[in-house]
Amino acid sequence: MAKTNAGRFFEDYSVGDTLTHAVPRTVGAGERALYHALYPARHALYSSDTFAQASGLAASPLDDMIAFHTVFGKTVPDVSLNAVANLGYAEGRWLKPVWPGDTLTSASEVIGVKQNSNGKSGVVYVRTTGRNQQGEAVLDYVRWVMVRKGNLDAPAPETVIPDLAKVVPAGTLAIPEGLTFQNYDFDQAGEPHRWGDYEIGEQINHVDGVTIEEAEHMMATRLWQNTAKVHFDTSARPDGTRLIYGGHVISMARALSFNGLANAQMVVGLNAGAHANPCLAGDTVRAWSEVLDKAETSAPGVGAIRLRLVATKGGAPFKLRGEDGKYLPEVLLDLDYWALMPI
Amino acid sequence: MAKTNAGRFFEDYSVGDTLTHAVPRTVGAGERALYHALYPARHALYSSDTFAQASGLAASPLDDMIAFHTVFGKTVPDVSLNAVANLGYAEGRWLKPVWPGDTLTSASEVIGVKQNSNGKSGVVYVRTTGRNQQGEAVLDYVRWVMVRKGNLDAPAPETVIPDLAKVVPAGTLAIPEGLTFQNYDFDQAGEPHRWGDYEIGEQINHVDGVTIEEAEHMMATRLWQNTAKVHFDTSARPDGTRLIYGGHVISMARALSFNGLANAQMVVGLNAGAHANPCLAGDTVRAWSEVLDKAETSAPGVGAIRLRLVATKGGAPFKLRGEDGKYLPEVLLDLDYWALMPI
Amino acid sequence: MAKTNAGRFFEDYSVGDTLTHAVPRTVGAGERALYHALYPARHALYSSDTFAQASGLAASPLDDMIAFHTVFGKTVPDVSLNAVANLGYAEGRWLKPVWPGDTLTSASEVIGVKQNSNGKSGVVYVRTTGRNQQGEAVLDYVRWVMVRKGNLDAPAPETVIPDLAKVVPAGTLAIPEGLTFQNYDFDQAGEPHRWGDYEIGEQINHVDGVTIEEAEHMMATRLWQNTAKVHFDTSARPDGTRLIYGGHVISMARALSFNGLANAQMVVGLNAGAHANPCLAGDTVRAWSEVLDKAETSAPGVGAIRLRLVATKGGAPFKLRGEDGKYLPEVLLDLDYWALMPI
């Protein structure tokens, strides 16, 4: 009996299947420090217990992206080991803060399958839920990936394409219990701009850039126990390069967006996301944002802002697609998310 | 009076000497997170408090290799600063888990010396013991190194070669107090293969590879306070390369072995080990294992498995030695150890 | 309204201004482990809770340089984003240990300004104070930087040059409450040399070298939330190199100085410092020290030693300046500090 995991192929997924992902992971002060070492993360709520406490929380939670990467990483051996491409995200909601000491597990339900017309691959849709040691859901999102068939003779399954919301409705965003921005200290947070200062359609160039190193993206990717070969093994791709985990670009861009969006403190919704082009070591990552929408929330002093976050490896800011409607070659990431901000 | 440490030479060791190694070190959540960032470590018992608690432990201990590297690192200034080669290991036993917050110290007894026939160097055998802040031994092992003579005129000492066990007898392995695998969750652990599924002589190709970076092996080696120049200083070796700490290869290979040996949870015995060839940045490390033996233990649901773990930087799996009986040039590590596994 | 921080220019500083720096930061076990991974730090008091407790402290504090870098990093967006050069330090005192879990904030007072004769830039002097979550000052120091003018037509301010002590008087050094070296374990600390063994004028070559990697200095610099572009972005300087944060060289040199100054445990005063030449990845950093002064303290068994710490990227030890009185091109750092040592 072969002992190693060859990964699942397209024909191994059926709508309704539940995938229990290994390995449970306790996260804490160490992951938090590494996050600050790997990304220029400065959002005050995730940097300081005192700032978080003044915002009504028990302590500084772990960065929302630590939650995302930890939950996502576990899905890789079951979902994307034989994936050709990570196609999209939808309906993502952060449901509870992750506290130092929490243990996260991850499970996915297959909610859609569609074989490609070439008969060699297909698209699999999964809804993934991350839970803490109390069994409480902390994160929930849908992603879909293109997966190779292992057996080309396997019959095509009945096509099921889930009906996914284009945008998480603002009213369904989960606000952490007790959160208030009524005592918000803008000096300590780093910028004076409040929710009311941002206009829908406004674009922000985050200015700063970071040139990416192999050691850093590998450390990050391993930290989330993401095992996809292409990130680590120069022999896994014909050109000898290591493809950088798309989540590394998400975290880098989100951290760079501090400069101009320092008060977009908490990420609470993931509406959509595309890894437009591959990122390789040596690329200098920059970011710009666009305000897509704004909404009020029930929490005191807290507004929601919907942002497009674009990471690039060159080119001018605010350019996303060419005349053909395709992403420009220098665009790495196009992410659509909701954040919480002091009103 | 010269203040810097020039290291000990062969003539400075006498059988019966005790070497108290500096510096005591408190290890915890930070070292744990770095271990996960530096190696693709996924064994559930070291990843999750909840998994460890379901296995009868108070919490997730620090990886057994963190204990090994921390205890080993302290010996370098006293044992291997002038070493020509690290020749072997024997009689290694992990005696107590190391918990976050523990402070480790390390001491060695010289148990053997043998001057080489060339009169320029000799072999020194030491038994090293790591202890926690309660003075309890957490790890005990023998290693022997070839050390240069500082004064070629120093007389050869009487040869003493310790009588070392080829294999740590299974009955003497220390099982952590309270350990049980009766409630073992194979889904969360990542693989279904139990002790009974492995056959003596079985070989497992762990498939995955990691291309090594300078920054990573240096961070790892510093983390264990291992100060050997050759790992850090490009001017220390004639070819300008930094030689990678052999323990980095051990941890990398052990972590890669998750894929096929996810349930070989705890390392409890070190029977033998050879760093067959040097590892340099840019090498892509892979690993394969061979089941050498199996034994029952007194703990509920817990079996012991003796494994050969081989790390390579190329070549085909399951090839160890050439026709001349020497290690093939692509073999980095040949390690013989005992692990605990659910039966 | 532009949302991103363009930084302050020379004309934006007035003597008496208070700058409140973002972002508060909770530091702990993770930062401590990363410090040990990034630098070959071995001083026992910062490595071991048990050693610190035997020295009368509650636990092992975070390295004094963690305190310095964390407090310093916060000042960068307000003080040195448009700085041409970091010119000097004075009157630095570590006033309280920083414990794991402490949250640090940073604020600066402008204490001097002097426009340069070219009218294009000027020198700004600030006194920066770091505080913990109780509002207690943990660190206080003066630094001065050359800053570009944004508006060349802005009138020159009245010149104010603060009167700064050349050396922090030994009697004003803050000794941590409860500190004693009466039970000092020299074996565990790693060297037998006590305060009485060092002579004023004595020079110590710390021998070891570390070749610097991009990933490491960037991780370190991000960890302190230092956002200066030149450290991260290969497009920020004409030659495409990333300039290494001067504090990375300070920590590297201080850690290397363990070999010969293992008992210079705590850094309590910063008399002066110059970043003599830029450090780039690939440089091999070495260090030497010179004993400048010694003083007694009121704490049991504790002496103060004033040290010059020089980091180099080549050349012979103990060479600092050329015949022209300028720093030799291979000198990276010339730091003058007070440390505490067992008498």
XYZ file of C-alpha atoms in Angstrom, chain B residues 1-6 20-32 34 38 73-74 77 81 101 103-106 133 213-227 229 232-236 242, chain C residues 29-30 32-34 36-45 47-51 60 187-193 197-199 202 204-213 215-216 219 252 258-261 282 284 286:
106
model
C 44.735 37.322 28.881
C 42.950 36.437 25.663
C 39.246 36.785 26.202
C 37.863 34.911 23.175
C 37.218 31.208 23.023
C 39.690 29.398 20.777
C 29.417 22.307 31.495
C 28.088 24.002 28.409
C 26.824 27.576 28.271
C 24.181 29.114 27.834
C 20.925 28.094 29.549
C 18.029 28.677 27.213
C 14.315 29.158 27.779
C 12.350 27.858 24.808
C 8.698 28.389 23.986
C 6.070 29.601 21.585
C 8.522 31.568 19.496
C 10.886 28.692 18.876
C 7.892 26.520 18.052
C 10.059 29.354 13.911
C 11.833 26.766 8.825
C 24.052 23.706 20.012
C 25.425 24.353 23.469
C 31.902 25.806 21.613
C 34.774 24.313 17.394
C 8.722 27.780 29.056
C 14.875 26.207 30.361
C 17.414 23.779 28.981
C 21.014 23.285 29.999
C 23.550 20.915 28.589
C 14.984 23.720 34.959
C 18.287 28.963 1.246
C 21.208 30.543 3.118
C 18.968 32.749 5.244
C 16.939 29.791 6.446
C 19.734 27.487 7.544
C 21.522 30.368 9.260
C 18.391 31.392 11.161
C 17.846 27.796 12.227
C 21.409 27.306 13.337
C 21.531 30.578 15.266
C 18.220 29.721 16.921
C 19.958 26.768 18.559
C 22.901 29.019 19.510
C 25.227 26.871 17.449
C 28.211 29.083 16.790
C 31.876 29.556 11.962
C 27.801 31.650 8.854
C 30.995 33.067 7.433
C 31.750 32.781 3.714
C 35.411 33.396 4.443
C 35.675 30.384 6.763
C 28.665 28.100 3.996
C 8.113 35.299 23.191
C 7.926 35.508 19.422
C 12.545 36.995 21.506
C 12.853 33.828 19.440
C 13.235 35.805 16.238
C 17.846 34.632 18.560
C 17.267 33.431 15.005
C 18.428 36.650 13.387
C 21.494 37.315 15.548
C 23.959 34.961 17.235
C 22.767 36.321 20.585
C 23.915 34.321 23.581
C 24.023 36.618 26.613
C 22.609 34.384 29.345
C 20.388 36.955 31.011
C 18.497 33.612 26.968
C 17.272 32.048 30.181
C 14.580 32.704 32.743
C 16.513 30.746 35.332
C 19.683 32.790 34.822
C 14.390 37.004 31.334
C 30.112 28.507 33.607
C 26.546 28.945 32.463
C 27.265 32.450 31.217
C 29.978 31.085 28.974
C 33.140 32.926 30.014
C 35.155 33.394 33.225
C 36.094 37.044 32.623
C 39.594 41.273 34.419
C 39.066 44.054 31.885
C 41.436 46.999 31.689
C 42.023 46.772 26.357
C 39.100 42.476 22.081
C 38.766 40.924 18.650
C 35.480 39.021 18.615
C 36.781 36.799 15.818
C 33.515 35.423 14.428
C 31.872 36.704 11.270
C 28.418 36.484 9.719
C 27.722 36.980 6.041
C 24.533 39.009 5.729
C 21.472 37.929 3.743
C 15.930 38.042 3.832
C 17.388 38.349 7.302
C 12.799 40.393 8.482
C 24.822 41.725 14.862
C 29.603 37.646 23.180
C 32.870 35.974 22.247
C 35.075 37.911 24.633
C 32.363 39.911 26.378
C 26.858 39.785 1.101
C 30.621 39.624 6.232
C 32.857 41.156 12.235
